[in-house]
Amino acid sequence: MENAAVCINVMMENIRKNSPSADMERIRKAVEYADAMHNGQLRKDGSPYITHPIHVAEIISEIGLDTDSIVAALLHDCIEDTASTFDDVAKLFSRPVAELVEGVTKLTRVNYTSQEEEQMENLRKMFMAMAKDIRVILIKIADRLHNMRTMDYQSEVKQKEKSLETMEIYAPLAHRLGMQKIKWELEDRSLMYLDPIGYKEITEYLQDRKQTHEQFMANIQSIIGQRLAEYGIQAQVYGRIKHIYSIYRKMYSQNKGLDEVYDLCAFRVIVDDIPNCYNVLGHIHDLFRLVPGRFKDYISTPKPNMYQSLHTTVIGNEGIPFEVQIRTQDMHNTAEYGIAAHWKYKEGISGNLGGEEKLEWIRRLLEGQEDADPEDYIHSLKVDMFDDEVFVFTPRGEVINLPNGSTPIDFAYAIHSEVGNHMISANVNNRIVPFDHVLQNGDIVEVTTSKSSKGPSRDWQKICKSNQAKNKIKQWFKREKREENVAQGKAAFEAELKRAGIAPASLTSDDVLPHILKKVSFGSLDDMYAAIGYGGLTTMKAVNRVRDELIRINKLQQAKEGEKAPAKLISQPKKAKNEKGIIVEGLDNCLIKFARCCTPVPGDPVVGFITRGYGVSVHRQDCANAIEANDPEKTDRWVNVSWAEDAGKESFTTSLEIVAQDRSNLILDVATAIATLKVKTTEISAKSIAGGGALIHLSIEVKNLEELRSVQNQLANIKGVSSVKRIRG
Ligand code: MN
């Protein structure tokens, strides 16, 4: 039980000592306000509640924070646990103080307890993201430190829960912030509740050997001290027993008994400057036998949390190994107090951590990134520490890390693509929100899914922030598109199949389908249809391959079964039927179209081109477009075609180009000549060209090449006509 008045006086005294520049007036006012607000509340040990914020404020002043932080530490539970509000605190103690208190309150409200190891990093990041101001984290760590110091009065369940949280969140944070002293205390106090037996084993072992250890340490200390004095090196030499949790961890990670953990003692040599650090190292290695592979130079390569020291392990005359850390006073302060040392001992870092260089330093420190990506580095200078990320909870307490500005859509896709695809509504902190609602740190997000959902809408791609969600939505549309592709491809394929005289059903029997799929190199018919629909495979090519395979199977079966029961997988190849007087090699009844570029007529050497969806287009072999038949990309789309014997019963439209000397009645003479030949004209047009010439374009219908030639001859005889040419390409 503590007395409030005594506590206040001791605190005022300590703060005056620790922080000579602190505004004692404001601190006095804050402690009186907090005392009044918490009046009547008691701690578990029966002490007045105010004793807790007082001790937290003491820790804050001890690590060297500013007056605002000390005041905020005194008020840190006011908004959460008393009638006091943000506005009250802002009015009485300034807005920055109110913001610090509110920051601590927000962190208090989040429940960080979780058993999942892989969640810890996210929880720590969320913690930092929510804090915004590094002083909020420091106050929260001081709060936890005092709570751990007074944990004996809590229930066993609470002790374990808080200790686990301390071990998982607060000790690693203290480590990141370089606060070694606080980290060690948090770890040891947590271990005491988490594994009381293991803790007791180590403390009792150390207690039993206390005298031996002290003698050993005094001996080593004097050996080092004498040697350095001989060489005129100013230094302080300290010996200490390593902290309990570090011994505990060594036992467990190396599977050793306590008797096997030798290096329980560690020494620290503090000197004036860096050259002397290396001097001392030389003397240590001269005095004792070096343990190879244990030397570490954190002076030339500081740890991400700014820690600097030389570490070496040596063996004394007794054969006991021990570690020696060599550093300057400056480095020592940083090691003990970490980031706070920069308030306490160094100039330049103001309370609000202004200046981009400092922000970057702190960010690296918090994230523990030794080698930040340079692009990321530049990005991070522009934004606040974690302003590009937001951390939210699932209803089960898992933390989901999303880009800032994320919505329930991003959340849903982060859980699983199926959750995203079937989401029908979203809840944030138990309230229904629209899908474009922007998530905040610490939100608890829940989405409802339904099998009957129609899937994502295209708008979602604009609403969501994460690439993950964007890609998954894109994928969904592609897959949906695939279904369209399959449907389209299937229809085209089956139509072509019918034209070739094959019933679609003849492909699907168990003894045929695997061979067909192998022949077309697809895993399933749907895959083939999708490829046809997508344009990756022509129906013609697919049908040709299928037909070839069916014929092969058919022959095989016939050979097997003799003449008894000829299999009827495929209609027997009939005499090629022609369409419009054209026979396409290997294809019956396909749609034929004569190319407009070269307008072939029976008698012309021709070639066919398989178009997408319009059957075969027939070109003259000397057509410029048919030359493309050599294009390797398209070679498989050119097919051999020929004129049927009976071609020429019908008429074929073709075009001619007449070049003549322009004169009156030229068009009339041309038209008359054609009429005399009983040839039907479908189009006639003329235009003047340079040098008094005329160009006449003529479309006529002829039965064959012979008839066309005679038309050409007649036209060439007209007065003034210099040439009558067919148009090609
Ligand atoms: Mn508290």
mmCIF file with all atom_site columns, C-alpha atoms in Angstrom, residues 334-496:
data_model
loop_
_atom_site.group_PDB
_atom_site.id
_atom_site.type_symbol
_atom_site.label_atom_id
_atom_site.label_alt_id
_atom_site.label_comp_id
_atom_site.label_asym_id
_atom_site.label_entity_id
_atom_site.label_seq_id
_atom_site.pdbx_PDB_ins_code
_atom_site.Cartn_x
_atom_site.Cartn_y
_atom_site.Cartn_z
_atom_site.occupancy
_atom_site.B_iso_or_equiv
_atom_site.pdbx_formal_charge
_atom_site.auth_seq_id
_atom_site.auth_comp_id
_atom_site.auth_asym_id
_atom_site.auth_atom_id
_atom_site.pdbx_PDB_model_num
ATOM 1   C CA . THR A 1 334 ? 21.917  4.806   -26.515 1.00 0.00 ? 334 THR A CA 1
ATOM 2   C CA . ALA A 1 335 ? 22.113  1.142   -25.496 1.00 0.00 ? 335 ALA A CA 1
ATOM 3   C CA . GLU A 1 336 ? 20.343  1.739   -22.208 1.00 0.00 ? 336 GLU A CA 1
ATOM 4   C CA . TYR A 1 337 ? 17.669  4.195   -23.243 1.00 0.00 ? 337 TYR A CA 1
ATOM 5   C CA . GLY A 1 338 ? 17.541  3.768   -26.993 1.00 0.00 ? 338 GLY A CA 1
ATOM 6   C CA . ILE A 1 339 ? 15.534  6.344   -28.817 1.00 0.00 ? 339 ILE A CA 1
ATOM 7   C CA . ALA A 1 340 ? 14.819  8.176   -25.598 1.00 0.00 ? 340 ALA A CA 1
ATOM 8   C CA . ALA A 1 341 ? 18.536  8.789   -25.127 1.00 0.00 ? 341 ALA A CA 1
ATOM 9   C CA . HIS A 1 342 ? 18.210  11.303  -27.908 1.00 0.00 ? 342 HIS A CA 1
ATOM 10  C CA . TRP A 1 343 ? 15.874  13.390  -25.821 1.00 0.00 ? 343 TRP A CA 1
ATOM 11  C CA . LYS A 1 344 ? 17.966  12.877  -22.767 1.00 0.00 ? 344 LYS A CA 1
ATOM 12  C CA . TYR A 1 345 ? 21.511  13.263  -24.015 1.00 0.00 ? 345 TYR A CA 1
ATOM 13  C CA . LYS A 1 346 ? 21.459  14.657  -27.504 1.00 0.00 ? 346 LYS A CA 1
ATOM 14  C CA . GLU A 1 347 ? 20.436  17.834  -29.127 1.00 0.00 ? 347 GLU A CA 1
ATOM 15  C CA . GLY A 1 348 ? 18.173  18.000  -32.088 1.00 0.00 ? 348 GLY A CA 1
ATOM 16  C CA . ILE A 1 349 ? 15.318  15.595  -31.685 1.00 0.00 ? 349 ILE A CA 1
ATOM 17  C CA . SER A 1 350 ? 12.293  17.600  -30.660 1.00 0.00 ? 350 SER A CA 1
ATOM 18  C CA . GLY A 1 351 ? 9.187   16.129  -29.138 1.00 0.00 ? 351 GLY A CA 1
ATOM 19  C CA . ASN A 1 352 ? 7.285   15.973  -32.380 1.00 0.00 ? 352 ASN A CA 1
ATOM 20  C CA . LEU A 1 353 ? 10.167  14.328  -34.214 1.00 0.00 ? 353 LEU A CA 1
ATOM 21  C CA . GLY A 1 354 ? 10.269  16.868  -36.997 1.00 0.00 ? 354 GLY A CA 1
ATOM 22  C CA . GLY A 1 355 ? 12.755  16.621  -39.820 1.00 0.00 ? 355 GLY A CA 1
ATOM 23  C CA . GLU A 1 356 ? 12.764  13.980  -42.475 1.00 0.00 ? 356 GLU A CA 1
ATOM 24  C CA . GLU A 1 357 ? 16.160  12.567  -41.653 1.00 0.00 ? 357 GLU A CA 1
ATOM 25  C CA . LYS A 1 358 ? 15.011  11.811  -38.141 1.00 0.00 ? 358 LYS A CA 1
ATOM 26  C CA . LEU A 1 359 ? 11.771  10.324  -39.332 1.00 0.00 ? 359 LEU A CA 1
ATOM 27  C CA . GLU A 1 360 ? 13.685  7.975   -41.561 1.00 0.00 ? 360 GLU A CA 1
ATOM 28  C CA . TRP A 1 361 ? 15.981  7.014   -38.751 1.00 0.00 ? 361 TRP A CA 1
ATOM 29  C CA . ILE A 1 362 ? 13.057  6.252   -36.489 1.00 0.00 ? 362 ILE A CA 1
ATOM 30  C CA . ARG A 1 363 ? 11.187  4.401   -39.161 1.00 0.00 ? 363 ARG A CA 1
ATOM 31  C CA . ARG A 1 364 ? 14.142  2.133   -39.828 1.00 0.00 ? 364 ARG A CA 1
ATOM 32  C CA . LEU A 1 365 ? 14.546  1.649   -36.145 1.00 0.00 ? 365 LEU A CA 1
ATOM 33  C CA . LEU A 1 366 ? 10.925  0.691   -35.648 1.00 0.00 ? 366 LEU A CA 1
ATOM 34  C CA . GLU A 1 367 ? 10.733  -1.592  -38.613 1.00 0.00 ? 367 GLU A CA 1
ATOM 35  C CA . GLY A 1 368 ? 14.057  -3.179  -37.848 1.00 0.00 ? 368 GLY A CA 1
ATOM 36  C CA . GLN A 1 369 ? 14.989  -3.030  -41.481 1.00 0.00 ? 369 GLN A CA 1
ATOM 37  C CA . GLU A 1 370 ? 18.703  -3.155  -41.954 1.00 0.00 ? 370 GLU A CA 1
ATOM 38  C CA . ASP A 1 371 ? 18.644  -2.520  -45.644 1.00 0.00 ? 371 ASP A CA 1
ATOM 39  C CA . ALA A 1 372 ? 15.617  -0.570  -46.695 1.00 0.00 ? 372 ALA A CA 1
ATOM 40  C CA . ASP A 1 373 ? 14.830  -0.547  -50.384 1.00 0.00 ? 373 ASP A CA 1
ATOM 41  C CA . PRO A 1 374 ? 15.900  2.856   -51.755 1.00 0.00 ? 374 PRO A CA 1
ATOM 42  C CA . GLU A 1 375 ? 12.586  3.433   -53.497 1.00 0.00 ? 375 GLU A CA 1
ATOM 43  C CA . ASP A 1 376 ? 10.733  2.591   -50.345 1.00 0.00 ? 376 ASP A CA 1
ATOM 44  C CA . TYR A 1 377 ? 13.079  4.933   -48.534 1.00 0.00 ? 377 TYR A CA 1
ATOM 45  C CA . ILE A 1 378 ? 12.183  7.942   -50.650 1.00 0.00 ? 378 ILE A CA 1
ATOM 46  C CA . HIS A 1 379 ? 8.510   7.077   -50.405 1.00 0.00 ? 379 HIS A CA 1
ATOM 47  C CA . SER A 1 380 ? 8.655   6.819   -46.659 1.00 0.00 ? 380 SER A CA 1
ATOM 48  C CA . LEU A 1 381 ? 10.161  10.260  -46.294 1.00 0.00 ? 381 LEU A CA 1
ATOM 49  C CA . LYS A 1 382 ? 7.084   11.789  -47.782 1.00 0.00 ? 382 LYS A CA 1
ATOM 50  C CA . VAL A 1 383 ? 4.570   9.997   -45.616 1.00 0.00 ? 383 VAL A CA 1
ATOM 51  C CA . ASP A 1 384 ? 4.416   9.387   -41.932 1.00 0.00 ? 384 ASP A CA 1
ATOM 52  C CA . MET A 1 385 ? 5.922   6.258   -40.486 1.00 0.00 ? 385 MET A CA 1
ATOM 53  C CA . PHE A 1 386 ? 3.116   3.850   -41.174 1.00 0.00 ? 386 PHE A CA 1
ATOM 54  C CA . ASP A 1 387 ? 0.725   6.090   -42.985 1.00 0.00 ? 387 ASP A CA 1
ATOM 55  C CA . ASP A 1 388 ? 0.792   3.856   -46.029 1.00 0.00 ? 388 ASP A CA 1
ATOM 56  C CA . GLU A 1 389 ? -0.563  0.901   -44.121 1.00 0.00 ? 389 GLU A CA 1
ATOM 57  C CA . VAL A 1 390 ? -3.674  0.157   -42.130 1.00 0.00 ? 390 VAL A CA 1
ATOM 58  C CA . PHE A 1 391 ? -4.130  -2.720  -39.688 1.00 0.00 ? 391 PHE A CA 1
ATOM 59  C CA . VAL A 1 392 ? -7.530  -4.222  -39.005 1.00 0.00 ? 392 VAL A CA 1
ATOM 60  C CA . PHE A 1 393 ? -8.847  -7.245  -37.141 1.00 0.00 ? 393 PHE A CA 1
ATOM 61  C CA . THR A 1 394 ? -10.911 -10.176 -38.302 1.00 0.00 ? 394 THR A CA 1
ATOM 62  C CA . PRO A 1 395 ? -13.711 -11.151 -35.905 1.00 0.00 ? 395 PRO A CA 1
ATOM 63  C CA . ARG A 1 396 ? -11.371 -13.908 -34.698 1.00 0.00 ? 396 ARG A CA 1
ATOM 64  C CA . GLY A 1 397 ? -8.678  -11.392 -33.753 1.00 0.00 ? 397 GLY A CA 1
ATOM 65  C CA . GLU A 1 398 ? -6.251  -11.936 -36.611 1.00 0.00 ? 398 GLU A CA 1
ATOM 66  C CA . VAL A 1 399 ? -4.569  -8.802  -37.872 1.00 0.00 ? 399 VAL A CA 1
ATOM 67  C CA . ILE A 1 400 ? -4.851  -8.042  -41.559 1.00 0.00 ? 400 ILE A CA 1
ATOM 68  C CA . ASN A 1 401 ? -2.356  -5.596  -42.976 1.00 0.00 ? 401 ASN A CA 1
ATOM 69  C CA . LEU A 1 402 ? -3.717  -3.516  -45.875 1.00 0.00 ? 402 LEU A CA 1
ATOM 70  C CA . PRO A 1 403 ? -2.634  -0.421  -47.812 1.00 0.00 ? 403 PRO A CA 1
ATOM 71  C CA . ASN A 1 404 ? -3.953  2.794   -46.359 1.00 0.00 ? 404 ASN A CA 1
ATOM 72  C CA . GLY A 1 405 ? -7.345  3.751   -47.793 1.00 0.00 ? 405 GLY A CA 1
ATOM 73  C CA . SER A 1 406 ? -8.422  0.121   -48.066 1.00 0.00 ? 406 SER A CA 1
ATOM 74  C CA . THR A 1 407 ? -12.082 -0.856  -48.053 1.00 0.00 ? 407 THR A CA 1
ATOM 75  C CA . PRO A 1 408 ? -14.053 -3.959  -47.008 1.00 0.00 ? 408 PRO A CA 1
ATOM 76  C CA . ILE A 1 409 ? -13.412 -5.233  -50.561 1.00 0.00 ? 409 ILE A CA 1
ATOM 77  C CA . ASP A 1 410 ? -9.647  -5.262  -49.924 1.00 0.00 ? 410 ASP A CA 1
ATOM 78  C CA . PHE A 1 411 ? -10.237 -6.936  -46.591 1.00 0.00 ? 411 PHE A CA 1
ATOM 79  C CA . ALA A 1 412 ? -12.435 -9.648  -48.126 1.00 0.00 ? 412 ALA A CA 1
ATOM 80  C CA . TYR A 1 413 ? -9.904  -10.464 -50.837 1.00 0.00 ? 413 TYR A CA 1
ATOM 81  C CA . ALA A 1 414 ? -7.096  -10.489 -48.275 1.00 0.00 ? 414 ALA A CA 1
ATOM 82  C CA . ILE A 1 415 ? -8.987  -13.238 -46.425 1.00 0.00 ? 415 ILE A CA 1
ATOM 83  C CA . HIS A 1 416 ? -9.620  -15.340 -49.538 1.00 0.00 ? 416 HIS A CA 1
ATOM 84  C CA . SER A 1 417 ? -10.569 -14.726 -53.149 1.00 0.00 ? 417 SER A CA 1
ATOM 85  C CA . GLU A 1 418 ? -13.770 -16.736 -52.645 1.00 0.00 ? 418 GLU A CA 1
ATOM 86  C CA . VAL A 1 419 ? -14.723 -14.477 -49.738 1.00 0.00 ? 419 VAL A CA 1
ATOM 87  C CA . GLY A 1 420 ? -14.241 -11.471 -52.002 1.00 0.00 ? 420 GLY A CA 1
ATOM 88  C CA . ASN A 1 421 ? -16.097 -13.007 -54.926 1.00 0.00 ? 421 ASN A CA 1
ATOM 89  C CA . HIS A 1 422 ? -19.110 -13.884 -52.807 1.00 0.00 ? 422 HIS A CA 1
ATOM 90  C CA . MET A 1 423 ? -19.246 -10.898 -50.482 1.00 0.00 ? 423 MET A CA 1
ATOM 91  C CA . ILE A 1 424 ? -22.702 -9.400  -50.135 1.00 0.00 ? 424 ILE A CA 1
ATOM 92  C CA . SER A 1 425 ? -22.315 -7.069  -47.154 1.00 0.00 ? 425 SER A CA 1
ATOM 93  C CA . ALA A 1 426 ? -19.717 -5.682  -44.743 1.00 0.00 ? 426 ALA A CA 1
ATOM 94  C CA . ASN A 1 427 ? -19.656 -4.793  -41.059 1.00 0.00 ? 427 ASN A CA 1
ATOM 95  C CA . VAL A 1 428 ? -17.126 -2.530  -39.358 1.00 0.00 ? 428 VAL A CA 1
ATOM 96  C CA . ASN A 1 429 ? -17.177 -2.526  -35.570 1.00 0.00 ? 429 ASN A CA 1
ATOM 97  C CA . ASN A 1 430 ? -20.613 -4.138  -35.738 1.00 0.00 ? 430 ASN A CA 1
ATOM 98  C CA . ARG A 1 431 ? -22.158 -1.590  -38.046 1.00 0.00 ? 431 ARG A CA 1
ATOM 99  C CA . ILE A 1 432 ? -23.111 -2.182  -41.652 1.00 0.00 ? 432 ILE A CA 1
ATOM 100 C CA . VAL A 1 433 ? -20.986 -0.066  -43.992 1.00 0.00 ? 433 VAL A CA 1
ATOM 101 C CA . PRO A 1 434 ? -20.972 0.505   -47.754 1.00 0.00 ? 434 PRO A CA 1
ATOM 102 C CA . PHE A 1 435 ? -18.279 -1.292  -49.760 1.00 0.00 ? 435 PHE A CA 1
ATOM 103 C CA . ASP A 1 436 ? -16.341 1.938   -50.302 1.00 0.00 ? 436 ASP A CA 1
ATOM 104 C CA . HIS A 1 437 ? -16.031 2.577   -46.554 1.00 0.00 ? 437 HIS A CA 1
ATOM 105 C CA . VAL A 1 438 ? -12.399 3.413   -45.701 1.00 0.00 ? 438 VAL A CA 1
ATOM 106 C CA . LEU A 1 439 ? -10.986 1.194   -42.956 1.00 0.00 ? 439 LEU A CA 1
ATOM 107 C CA . GLN A 1 440 ? -9.183  2.599   -39.910 1.00 0.00 ? 440 GLN A CA 1
ATOM 108 C CA . ASN A 1 441 ? -6.487  1.083   -37.717 1.00 0.00 ? 441 ASN A CA 1
ATOM 109 C CA . GLY A 1 442 ? -7.913  -1.299  -35.151 1.00 0.00 ? 442 GLY A CA 1
ATOM 110 C CA . ASP A 1 443 ? -11.294 -1.706  -36.887 1.00 0.00 ? 443 ASP A CA 1
ATOM 111 C CA . ILE A 1 444 ? -12.918 -5.086  -36.500 1.00 0.00 ? 444 ILE A CA 1
ATOM 112 C CA . VAL A 1 445 ? -14.139 -6.039  -39.959 1.00 0.00 ? 445 VAL A CA 1
ATOM 113 C CA . GLU A 1 446 ? -16.590 -8.757  -40.838 1.00 0.00 ? 446 GLU A CA 1
ATOM 114 C CA . VAL A 1 447 ? -17.965 -9.596  -44.264 1.00 0.00 ? 447 VAL A CA 1
ATOM 115 C CA . THR A 1 448 ? -20.994 -11.694 -45.138 1.00 0.00 ? 448 THR A CA 1
ATOM 116 C CA . THR A 1 449 ? -20.863 -13.970 -48.147 1.00 0.00 ? 449 THR A CA 1
ATOM 117 C CA . SER A 1 450 ? -23.543 -15.735 -50.107 1.00 0.00 ? 450 SER A CA 1
ATOM 118 C CA . LYS A 1 451 ? -23.348 -18.497 -52.673 1.00 0.00 ? 451 LYS A CA 1
ATOM 119 C CA . SER A 1 452 ? -25.978 -16.723 -54.726 1.00 0.00 ? 452 SER A CA 1
ATOM 120 C CA . SER A 1 453 ? -23.892 -13.551 -55.005 1.00 0.00 ? 453 SER A CA 1
ATOM 121 C CA . LYS A 1 454 ? -23.350 -12.522 -58.593 1.00 0.00 ? 454 LYS A CA 1
ATOM 122 C CA . GLY A 1 455 ? -19.673 -11.891 -57.972 1.00 0.00 ? 455 GLY A CA 1
ATOM 123 C CA . PRO A 1 456 ? -17.650 -8.684  -57.955 1.00 0.00 ? 456 PRO A CA 1
ATOM 124 C CA . SER A 1 457 ? -18.850 -5.723  -59.922 1.00 0.00 ? 457 SER A CA 1
ATOM 125 C CA . ARG A 1 458 ? -16.476 -3.913  -62.262 1.00 0.00 ? 458 ARG A CA 1
ATOM 126 C CA . ASP A 1 459 ? -16.669 -0.817  -60.022 1.00 0.00 ? 459 ASP A CA 1
ATOM 127 C CA . TRP A 1 460 ? -14.892 -2.719  -57.286 1.00 0.00 ? 460 TRP A CA 1
ATOM 128 C CA . GLN A 1 461 ? -11.631 -2.467  -59.179 1.00 0.00 ? 461 GLN A CA 1
ATOM 129 C CA . LYS A 1 462 ? -11.837 1.298   -58.761 1.00 0.00 ? 462 LYS A CA 1
ATOM 130 C CA . ILE A 1 463 ? -12.929 1.194   -55.123 1.00 0.00 ? 463 ILE A CA 1
ATOM 131 C CA . CYS A 1 464 ? -10.327 -1.230  -53.805 1.00 0.00 ? 464 CYS A CA 1
ATOM 132 C CA . LYS A 1 465 ? -6.764  -0.172  -52.943 1.00 0.00 ? 465 LYS A CA 1
ATOM 133 C CA . SER A 1 466 ? -4.695  -3.344  -52.755 1.00 0.00 ? 466 SER A CA 1
ATOM 134 C CA . ASN A 1 467 ? -3.140  -4.973  -55.777 1.00 0.00 ? 467 ASN A CA 1
ATOM 135 C CA . GLN A 1 468 ? -4.186  -8.281  -54.341 1.00 0.00 ? 468 GLN A CA 1
ATOM 136 C CA . ALA A 1 469 ? -7.874  -7.382  -54.565 1.00 0.00 ? 469 ALA A CA 1
ATOM 137 C CA . LYS A 1 470 ? -7.445  -5.740  -57.961 1.00 0.00 ? 470 LYS A CA 1
ATOM 138 C CA . ASN A 1 471 ? -5.744  -8.820  -59.394 1.00 0.00 ? 471 ASN A CA 1
ATOM 139 C CA . LYS A 1 472 ? -8.250  -11.224 -57.941 1.00 0.00 ? 472 LYS A CA 1
ATOM 140 C CA . ILE A 1 473 ? -11.157 -9.248  -59.350 1.00 0.00 ? 473 ILE A CA 1
ATOM 141 C CA . LYS A 1 474 ? -9.397  -9.140  -62.728 1.00 0.00 ? 474 LYS A CA 1
ATOM 142 C CA . GLN A 1 475 ? -8.884  -12.880 -62.556 1.00 0.00 ? 475 GLN A CA 1
ATOM 143 C CA . TRP A 1 476 ? -12.539 -13.396 -61.793 1.00 0.00 ? 476 TRP A CA 1
ATOM 144 C CA . PHE A 1 477 ? -13.567 -11.472 -64.874 1.00 0.00 ? 477 PHE A CA 1
ATOM 145 C CA . LYS A 1 478 ? -11.072 -13.342 -66.996 1.00 0.00 ? 478 LYS A CA 1
ATOM 146 C CA . ARG A 1 479 ? -12.440 -16.618 -65.736 1.00 0.00 ? 479 ARG A CA 1
ATOM 147 C CA . GLU A 1 480 ? -16.005 -15.490 -66.366 1.00 0.00 ? 480 GLU A CA 1
ATOM 148 C CA . LYS A 1 481 ? -14.897 -14.443 -69.808 1.00 0.00 ? 481 LYS A CA 1
ATOM 149 C CA . ARG A 1 482 ? -13.517 -17.925 -70.217 1.00 0.00 ? 482 ARG A CA 1
ATOM 150 C CA . GLU A 1 483 ? -16.993 -19.298 -69.772 1.00 0.00 ? 483 GLU A CA 1
ATOM 151 C CA . GLU A 1 484 ? -18.175 -17.002 -72.529 1.00 0.00 ? 484 GLU A CA 1
ATOM 152 C CA . ASN A 1 485 ? -15.230 -18.144 -74.623 1.00 0.00 ? 485 ASN A CA 1
ATOM 153 C CA . VAL A 1 486 ? -16.085 -21.767 -74.043 1.00 0.00 ? 486 VAL A CA 1
ATOM 154 C CA . ALA A 1 487 ? -19.697 -21.216 -75.095 1.00 0.00 ? 487 ALA A CA 1
ATOM 155 C CA . GLN A 1 488 ? -18.719 -19.335 -78.223 1.00 0.00 ? 488 GLN A CA 1
ATOM 156 C CA . GLY A 1 489 ? -15.994 -21.783 -79.162 1.00 0.00 ? 489 GLY A CA 1
ATOM 157 C CA . LYS A 1 490 ? -18.265 -24.737 -78.640 1.00 0.00 ? 490 LYS A CA 1
ATOM 158 C CA . ALA A 1 491 ? -20.972 -23.348 -80.924 1.00 0.00 ? 491 ALA A CA 1
ATOM 159 C CA . ALA A 1 492 ? -18.488 -22.561 -83.698 1.00 0.00 ? 492 ALA A CA 1
ATOM 160 C CA . PHE A 1 493 ? -16.771 -25.925 -83.374 1.00 0.00 ? 493 PHE A CA 1
ATOM 161 C CA . GLU A 1 494 ? -19.974 -27.929 -83.457 1.00 0.00 ? 494 GLU A CA 1
ATOM 162 C CA . ALA A 1 495 ? -21.284 -26.020 -86.464 1.00 0.00 ? 495 ALA A CA 1
ATOM 163 C CA . GLU A 1 496 ? -18.054 -26.769 -88.306 1.00 0.00 ? 496 GLU A CA 1
#
